[in-house]
Tab-separated table of C-alpha atoms in Angstrom:
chain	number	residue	atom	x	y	z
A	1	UNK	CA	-121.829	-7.860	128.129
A	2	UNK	CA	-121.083	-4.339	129.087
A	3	UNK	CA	-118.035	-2.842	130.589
A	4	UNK	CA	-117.583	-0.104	132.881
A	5	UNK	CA	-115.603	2.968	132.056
A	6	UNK	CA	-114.747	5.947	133.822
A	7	UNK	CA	-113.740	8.823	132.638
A	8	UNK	CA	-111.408	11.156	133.965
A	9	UNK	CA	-111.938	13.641	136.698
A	10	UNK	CA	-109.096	16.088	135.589
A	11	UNK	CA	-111.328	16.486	131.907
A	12	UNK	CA	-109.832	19.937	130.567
A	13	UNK	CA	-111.849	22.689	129.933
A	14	UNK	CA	-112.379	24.036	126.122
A	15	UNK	CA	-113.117	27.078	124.973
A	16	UNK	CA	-116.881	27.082	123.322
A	17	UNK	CA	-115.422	27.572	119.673
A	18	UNK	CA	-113.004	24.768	119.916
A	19	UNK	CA	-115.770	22.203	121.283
A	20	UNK	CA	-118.145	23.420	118.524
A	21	UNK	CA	-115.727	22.238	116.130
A	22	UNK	CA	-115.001	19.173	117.824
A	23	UNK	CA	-118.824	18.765	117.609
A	24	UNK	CA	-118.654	19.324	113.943
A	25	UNK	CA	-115.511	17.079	113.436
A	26	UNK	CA	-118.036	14.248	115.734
A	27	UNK	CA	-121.052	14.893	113.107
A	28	UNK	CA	-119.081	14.801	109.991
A	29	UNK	CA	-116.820	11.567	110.995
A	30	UNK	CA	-120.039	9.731	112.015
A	31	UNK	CA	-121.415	10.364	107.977
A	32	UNK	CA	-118.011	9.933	106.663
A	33	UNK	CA	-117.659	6.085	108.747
A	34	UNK	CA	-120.455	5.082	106.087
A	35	UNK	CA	-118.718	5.343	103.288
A	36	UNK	CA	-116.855	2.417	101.713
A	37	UNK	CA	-113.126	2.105	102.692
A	38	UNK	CA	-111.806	3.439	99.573
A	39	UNK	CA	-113.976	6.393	99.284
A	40	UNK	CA	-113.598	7.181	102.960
A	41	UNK	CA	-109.500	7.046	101.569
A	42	UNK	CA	-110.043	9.662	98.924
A	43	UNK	CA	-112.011	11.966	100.990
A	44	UNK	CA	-109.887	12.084	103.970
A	45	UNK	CA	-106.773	12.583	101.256
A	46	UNK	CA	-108.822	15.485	99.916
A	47	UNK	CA	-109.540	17.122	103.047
A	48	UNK	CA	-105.367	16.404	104.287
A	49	UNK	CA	-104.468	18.621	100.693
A	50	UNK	CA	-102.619	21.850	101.655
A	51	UNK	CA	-102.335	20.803	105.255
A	52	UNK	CA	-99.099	20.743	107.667
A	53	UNK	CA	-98.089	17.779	109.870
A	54	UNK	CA	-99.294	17.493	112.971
A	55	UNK	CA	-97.322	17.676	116.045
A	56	UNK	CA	-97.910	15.542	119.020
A	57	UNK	CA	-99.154	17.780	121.312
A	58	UNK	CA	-101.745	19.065	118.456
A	59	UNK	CA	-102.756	15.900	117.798
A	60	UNK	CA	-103.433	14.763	121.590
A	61	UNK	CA	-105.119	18.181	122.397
A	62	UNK	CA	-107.693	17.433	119.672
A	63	UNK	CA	-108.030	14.026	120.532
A	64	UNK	CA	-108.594	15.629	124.024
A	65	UNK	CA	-111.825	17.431	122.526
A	66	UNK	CA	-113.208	14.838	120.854
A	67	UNK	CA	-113.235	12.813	123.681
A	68	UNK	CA	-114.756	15.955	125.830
A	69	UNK	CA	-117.040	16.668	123.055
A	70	UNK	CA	-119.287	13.196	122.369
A	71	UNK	CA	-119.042	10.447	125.217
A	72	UNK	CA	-119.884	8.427	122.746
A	73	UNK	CA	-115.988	8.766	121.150
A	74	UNK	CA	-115.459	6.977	124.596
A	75	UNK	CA	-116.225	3.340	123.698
A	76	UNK	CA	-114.210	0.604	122.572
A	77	UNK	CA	-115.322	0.040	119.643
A	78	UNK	CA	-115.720	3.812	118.448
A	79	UNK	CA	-112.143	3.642	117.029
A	80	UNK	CA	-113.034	4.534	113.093
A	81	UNK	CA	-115.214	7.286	114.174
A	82	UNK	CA	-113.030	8.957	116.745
A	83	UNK	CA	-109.675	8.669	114.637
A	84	UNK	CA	-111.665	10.281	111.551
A	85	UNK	CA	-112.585	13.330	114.454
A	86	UNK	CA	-109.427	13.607	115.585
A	87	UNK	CA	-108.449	14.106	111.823
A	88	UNK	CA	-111.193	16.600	110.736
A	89	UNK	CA	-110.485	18.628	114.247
A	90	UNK	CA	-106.958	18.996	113.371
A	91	UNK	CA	-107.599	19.898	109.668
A	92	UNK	CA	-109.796	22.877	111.505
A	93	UNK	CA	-106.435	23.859	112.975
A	94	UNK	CA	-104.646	23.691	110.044
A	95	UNK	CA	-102.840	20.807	110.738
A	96	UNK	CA	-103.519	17.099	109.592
A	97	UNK	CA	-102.011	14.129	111.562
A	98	UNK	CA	-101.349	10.764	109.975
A	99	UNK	CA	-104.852	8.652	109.968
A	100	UNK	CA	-104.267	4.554	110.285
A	101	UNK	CA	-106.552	2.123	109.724
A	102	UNK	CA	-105.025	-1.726	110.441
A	103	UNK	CA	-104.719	-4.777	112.336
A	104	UNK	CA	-102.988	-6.434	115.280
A	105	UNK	CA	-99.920	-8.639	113.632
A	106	UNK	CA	-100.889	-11.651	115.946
A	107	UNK	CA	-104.071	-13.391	116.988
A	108	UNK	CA	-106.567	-11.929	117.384
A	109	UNK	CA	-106.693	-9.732	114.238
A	110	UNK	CA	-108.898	-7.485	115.318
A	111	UNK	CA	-109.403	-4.116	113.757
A	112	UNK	CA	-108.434	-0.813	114.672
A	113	UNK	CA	-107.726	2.702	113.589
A	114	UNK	CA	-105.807	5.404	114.531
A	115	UNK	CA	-103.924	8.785	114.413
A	116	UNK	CA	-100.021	9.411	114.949
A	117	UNK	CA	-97.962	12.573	115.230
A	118	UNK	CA	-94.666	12.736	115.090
A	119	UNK	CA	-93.837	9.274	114.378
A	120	UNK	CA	-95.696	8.294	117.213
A	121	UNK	CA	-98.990	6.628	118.000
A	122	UNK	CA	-101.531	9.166	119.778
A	123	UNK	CA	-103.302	8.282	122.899
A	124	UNK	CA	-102.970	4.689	122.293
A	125	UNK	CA	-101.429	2.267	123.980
A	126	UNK	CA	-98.674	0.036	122.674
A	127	UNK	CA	-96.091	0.799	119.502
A	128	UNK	CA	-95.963	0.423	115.848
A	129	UNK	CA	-94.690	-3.207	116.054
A	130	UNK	CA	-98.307	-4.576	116.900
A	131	UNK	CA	-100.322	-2.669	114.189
A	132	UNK	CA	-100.534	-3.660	110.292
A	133	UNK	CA	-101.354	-0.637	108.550
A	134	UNK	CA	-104.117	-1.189	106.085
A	135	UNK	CA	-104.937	2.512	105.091
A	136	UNK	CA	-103.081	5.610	105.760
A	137	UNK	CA	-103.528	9.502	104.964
A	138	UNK	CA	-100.702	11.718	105.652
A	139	UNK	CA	-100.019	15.290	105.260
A	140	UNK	CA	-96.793	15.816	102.366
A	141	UNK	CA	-94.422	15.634	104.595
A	142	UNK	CA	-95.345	14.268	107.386
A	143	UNK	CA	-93.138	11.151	109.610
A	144	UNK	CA	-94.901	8.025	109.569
A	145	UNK	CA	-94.521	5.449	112.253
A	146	UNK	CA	-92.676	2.637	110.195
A	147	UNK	CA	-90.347	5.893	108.711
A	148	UNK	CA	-90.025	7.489	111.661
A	149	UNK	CA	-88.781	3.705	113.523
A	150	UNK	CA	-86.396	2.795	110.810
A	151	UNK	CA	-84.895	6.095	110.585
A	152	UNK	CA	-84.156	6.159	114.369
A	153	UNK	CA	-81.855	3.257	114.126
């Protein structure tokens, strides 16, 4: 079965530099999605060391040039990949958003993963309340979703 997507026709425009690095972020996520979940864990906590917390809008613009840079970051079922380029793309910047990897809460538990800024989920739809977080690698510092929920109320 295939499914038809179409992408945007307002795509934004990147400097060559910043979609290189995209492209680099694409190559090295694609290796790093072999690895066993607990060693993809320790790497990704390596590369977040020294880093500051995302912000929203840093976050979204470099999922923005992931998505410009490899079509295949596109597809449904490139989640893992694509959250691990978003990642590395921000860690370019000098910045390191939180990276998820969970479950829906109900039926079906399907898997997913994920980035959030700002105690917010990032070009996903939805909210925290449908996710199970499995695996997570924040910057020191940084607002988690479930923190960021619980101390809003």
């Amino acid at each position: 079965m295939s499914v038809t997507t179409a992408l945007p026709a307002d795509r934004t425009r990147f400097p060559l530099r910043r979609r290189l690095a995209a492209r680099t972020a694409v190559g090295a996520a694609h290796l790093l999605t072999r690895l066993a979940p607990h060693r993809l864990e320790r790497v990704l906590t390596r590369v977040a060391r020294g880093a500051v917390p995302s912000t929203a809008a840093q976050a979204t613009e470099a999922r923005e040039l992931v998505l410009a840079a490899s079509l295949r970051m596109n597809g449904q079922r490139s989640c893992l990949p694509r959250s691990v380029a978003v990642a590395l793309t921000c860690r370019l910047g000098g910045h390191w958003p939180t990276w998820c990897v969970g479950t829906l809460m109900s039926p079906p538990f399907s898997p997913h993963a994920w980035v959030e800024a700002d105690g917010g989920l990032i070009g996903e739809k939805g909210d925290h309340a449908h996710w199970a977080r499995l695996i997570s690698v924040a910057a020191p510092g940084a607002v988690t979703g479930s923190r960021a929920a619980s101390s809003s109320r």
